[in-house]
PDB file of C-alpha atoms in Angstrom:
ATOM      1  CA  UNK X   1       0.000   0.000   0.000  1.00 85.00           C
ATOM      2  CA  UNK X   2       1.029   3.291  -0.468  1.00 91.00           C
ATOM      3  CA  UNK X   3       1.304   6.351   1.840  1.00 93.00           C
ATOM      4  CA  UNK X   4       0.900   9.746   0.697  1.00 94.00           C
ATOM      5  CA  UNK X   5       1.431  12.561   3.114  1.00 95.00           C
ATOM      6  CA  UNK X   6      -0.634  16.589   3.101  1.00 94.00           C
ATOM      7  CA  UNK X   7       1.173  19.175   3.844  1.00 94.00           C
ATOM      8  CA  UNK X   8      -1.196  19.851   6.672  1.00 93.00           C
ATOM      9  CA  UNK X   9      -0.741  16.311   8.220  1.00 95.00           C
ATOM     10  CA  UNK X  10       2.803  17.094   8.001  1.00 95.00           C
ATOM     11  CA  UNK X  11       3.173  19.858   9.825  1.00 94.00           C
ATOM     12  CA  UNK X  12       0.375  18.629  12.605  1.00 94.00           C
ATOM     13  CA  UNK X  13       2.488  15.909  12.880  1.00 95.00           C
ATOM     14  CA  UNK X  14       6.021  17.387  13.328  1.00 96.00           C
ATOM     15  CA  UNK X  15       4.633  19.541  16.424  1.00 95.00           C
ATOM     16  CA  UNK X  16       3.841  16.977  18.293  1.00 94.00           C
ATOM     17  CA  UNK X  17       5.593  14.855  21.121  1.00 94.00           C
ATOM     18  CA  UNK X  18       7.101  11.716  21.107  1.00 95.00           C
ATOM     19  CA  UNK X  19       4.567   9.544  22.332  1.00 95.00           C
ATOM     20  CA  UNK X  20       1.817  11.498  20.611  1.00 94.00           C
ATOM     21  CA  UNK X  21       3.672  10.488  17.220  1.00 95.00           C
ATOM     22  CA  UNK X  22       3.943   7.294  18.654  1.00 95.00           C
ATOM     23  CA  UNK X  23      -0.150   6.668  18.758  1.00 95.00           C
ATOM     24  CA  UNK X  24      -0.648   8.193  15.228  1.00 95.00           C
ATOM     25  CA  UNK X  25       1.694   5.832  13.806  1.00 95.00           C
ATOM     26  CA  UNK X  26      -0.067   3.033  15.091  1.00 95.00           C
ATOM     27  CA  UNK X  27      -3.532   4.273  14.066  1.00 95.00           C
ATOM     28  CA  UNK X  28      -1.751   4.513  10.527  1.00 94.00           C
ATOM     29  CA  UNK X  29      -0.758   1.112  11.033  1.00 94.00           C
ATOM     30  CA  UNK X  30      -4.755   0.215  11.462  1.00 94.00           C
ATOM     31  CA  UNK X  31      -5.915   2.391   9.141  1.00 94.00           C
ATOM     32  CA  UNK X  32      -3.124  -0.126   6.455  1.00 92.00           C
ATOM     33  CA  UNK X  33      -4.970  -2.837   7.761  1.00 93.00           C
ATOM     34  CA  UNK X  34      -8.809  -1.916   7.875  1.00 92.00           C
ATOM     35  CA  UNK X  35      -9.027   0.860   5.542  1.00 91.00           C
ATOM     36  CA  UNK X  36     -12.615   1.411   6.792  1.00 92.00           C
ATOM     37  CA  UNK X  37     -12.283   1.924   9.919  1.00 91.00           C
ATOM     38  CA  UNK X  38     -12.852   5.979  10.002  1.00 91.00           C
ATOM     39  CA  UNK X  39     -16.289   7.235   9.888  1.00 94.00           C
ATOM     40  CA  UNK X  40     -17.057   8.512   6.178  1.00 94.00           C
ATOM     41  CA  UNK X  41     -18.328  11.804   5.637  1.00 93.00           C
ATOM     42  CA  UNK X  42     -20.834  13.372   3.603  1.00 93.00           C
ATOM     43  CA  UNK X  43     -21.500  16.739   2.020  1.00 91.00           C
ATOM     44  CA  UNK X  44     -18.565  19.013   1.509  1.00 90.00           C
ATOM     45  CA  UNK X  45     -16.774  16.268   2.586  1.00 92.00           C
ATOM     46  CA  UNK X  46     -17.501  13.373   0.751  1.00 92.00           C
ATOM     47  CA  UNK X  47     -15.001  10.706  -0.364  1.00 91.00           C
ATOM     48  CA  UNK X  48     -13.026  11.635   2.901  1.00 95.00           C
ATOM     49  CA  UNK X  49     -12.949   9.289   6.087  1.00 95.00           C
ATOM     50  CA  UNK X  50     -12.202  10.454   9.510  1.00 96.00           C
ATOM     51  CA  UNK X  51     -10.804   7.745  12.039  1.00 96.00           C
ATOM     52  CA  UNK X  52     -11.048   9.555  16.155  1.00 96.00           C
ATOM     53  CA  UNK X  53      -8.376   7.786  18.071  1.00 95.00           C
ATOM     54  CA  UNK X  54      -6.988   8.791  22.175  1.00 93.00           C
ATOM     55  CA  UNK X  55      -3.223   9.836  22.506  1.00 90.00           C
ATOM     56  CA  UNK X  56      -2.165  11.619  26.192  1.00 87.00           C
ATOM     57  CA  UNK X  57      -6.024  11.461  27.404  1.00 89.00           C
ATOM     58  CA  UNK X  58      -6.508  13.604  24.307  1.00 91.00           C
ATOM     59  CA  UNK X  59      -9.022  12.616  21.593  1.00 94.00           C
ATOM     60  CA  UNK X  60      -7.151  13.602  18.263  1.00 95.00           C
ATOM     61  CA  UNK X  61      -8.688  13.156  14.360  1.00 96.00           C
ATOM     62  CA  UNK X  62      -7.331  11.688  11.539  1.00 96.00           C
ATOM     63  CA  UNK X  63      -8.532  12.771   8.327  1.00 96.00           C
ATOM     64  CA  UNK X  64      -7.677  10.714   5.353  1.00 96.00           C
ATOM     65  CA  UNK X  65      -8.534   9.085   1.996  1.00 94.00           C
ATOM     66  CA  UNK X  66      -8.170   5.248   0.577  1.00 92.00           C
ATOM     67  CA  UNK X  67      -8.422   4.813  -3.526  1.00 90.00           C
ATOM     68  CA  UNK X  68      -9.107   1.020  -3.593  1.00 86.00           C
ATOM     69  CA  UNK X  69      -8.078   1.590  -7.277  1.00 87.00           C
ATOM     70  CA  UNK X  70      -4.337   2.818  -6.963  1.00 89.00           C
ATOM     71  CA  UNK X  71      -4.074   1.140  -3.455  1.00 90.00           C
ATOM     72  CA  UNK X  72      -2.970   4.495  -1.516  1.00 93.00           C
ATOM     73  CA  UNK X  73      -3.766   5.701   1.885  1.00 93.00           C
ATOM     74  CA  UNK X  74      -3.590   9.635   1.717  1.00 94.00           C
ATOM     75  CA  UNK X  75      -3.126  11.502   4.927  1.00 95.00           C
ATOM     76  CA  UNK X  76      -5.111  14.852   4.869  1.00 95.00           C
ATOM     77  CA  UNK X  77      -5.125  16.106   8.289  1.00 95.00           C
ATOM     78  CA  UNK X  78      -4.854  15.607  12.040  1.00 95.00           C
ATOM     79  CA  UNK X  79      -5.787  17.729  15.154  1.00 93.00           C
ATOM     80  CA  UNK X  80      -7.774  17.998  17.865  1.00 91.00           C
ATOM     81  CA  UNK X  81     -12.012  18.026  17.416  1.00 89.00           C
ATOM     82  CA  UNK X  82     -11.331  22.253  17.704  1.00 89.00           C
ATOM     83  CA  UNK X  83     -12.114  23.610  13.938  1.00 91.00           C
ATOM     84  CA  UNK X  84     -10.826  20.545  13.247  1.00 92.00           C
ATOM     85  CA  UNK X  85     -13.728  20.482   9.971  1.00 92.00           C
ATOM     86  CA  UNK X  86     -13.494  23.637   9.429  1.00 92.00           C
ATOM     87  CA  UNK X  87      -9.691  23.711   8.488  1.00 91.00           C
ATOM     88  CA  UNK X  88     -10.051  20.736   6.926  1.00 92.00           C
ATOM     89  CA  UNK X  89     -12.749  22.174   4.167  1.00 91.00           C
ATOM     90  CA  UNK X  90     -10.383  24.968   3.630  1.00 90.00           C
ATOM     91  CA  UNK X  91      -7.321  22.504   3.200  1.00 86.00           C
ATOM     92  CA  UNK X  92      -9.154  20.677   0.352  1.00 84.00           C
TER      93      UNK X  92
END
């Protein structure tokens, strides 16, 4: 499978701390395994799939995008629920 990286995951993703990259690595790991395991959305949204996950007693989002076709996992965003939607609409 491949992986394909947003800017805005990227930079989400360097900020935080160890363990905290520790936990989103292994809900990538899951989401390789059971791409389906995020909640789809609908609307402006559509065609992306958000997967909530618990790092540091903090619930964080993972937004992200599987193409059965091509076989890639693309990594849109991650954050905390706060604007969390809204900054991901403006992303895409």
């Amino acid at each position: 499978m491949r992986i394909l990286q947003k800017p805005t995951f990227q930079r989400a993703y360097k900020k935080l701390h160890v363990q905290q990259q520790s936990d989103v690595d292994d809900a990538i790991r899951l989401l390789i395994q059971q791409p389906q395991a995020g909640e789809a959305k609908v609307g402006d949204l559509a065609g992306v799939r958000v997967y909530k996950f618990r790092t540091t007693n903090q619930l964080m989002l993972l937004a992200y995008s599987h193409d059965e076709d091509t076989i890639t996992l693309t990594l849109l965003a991650l954050g905390s629920h706060e604007n969390f939607y809204r900054d991901l609409k403006k992303s895409l």
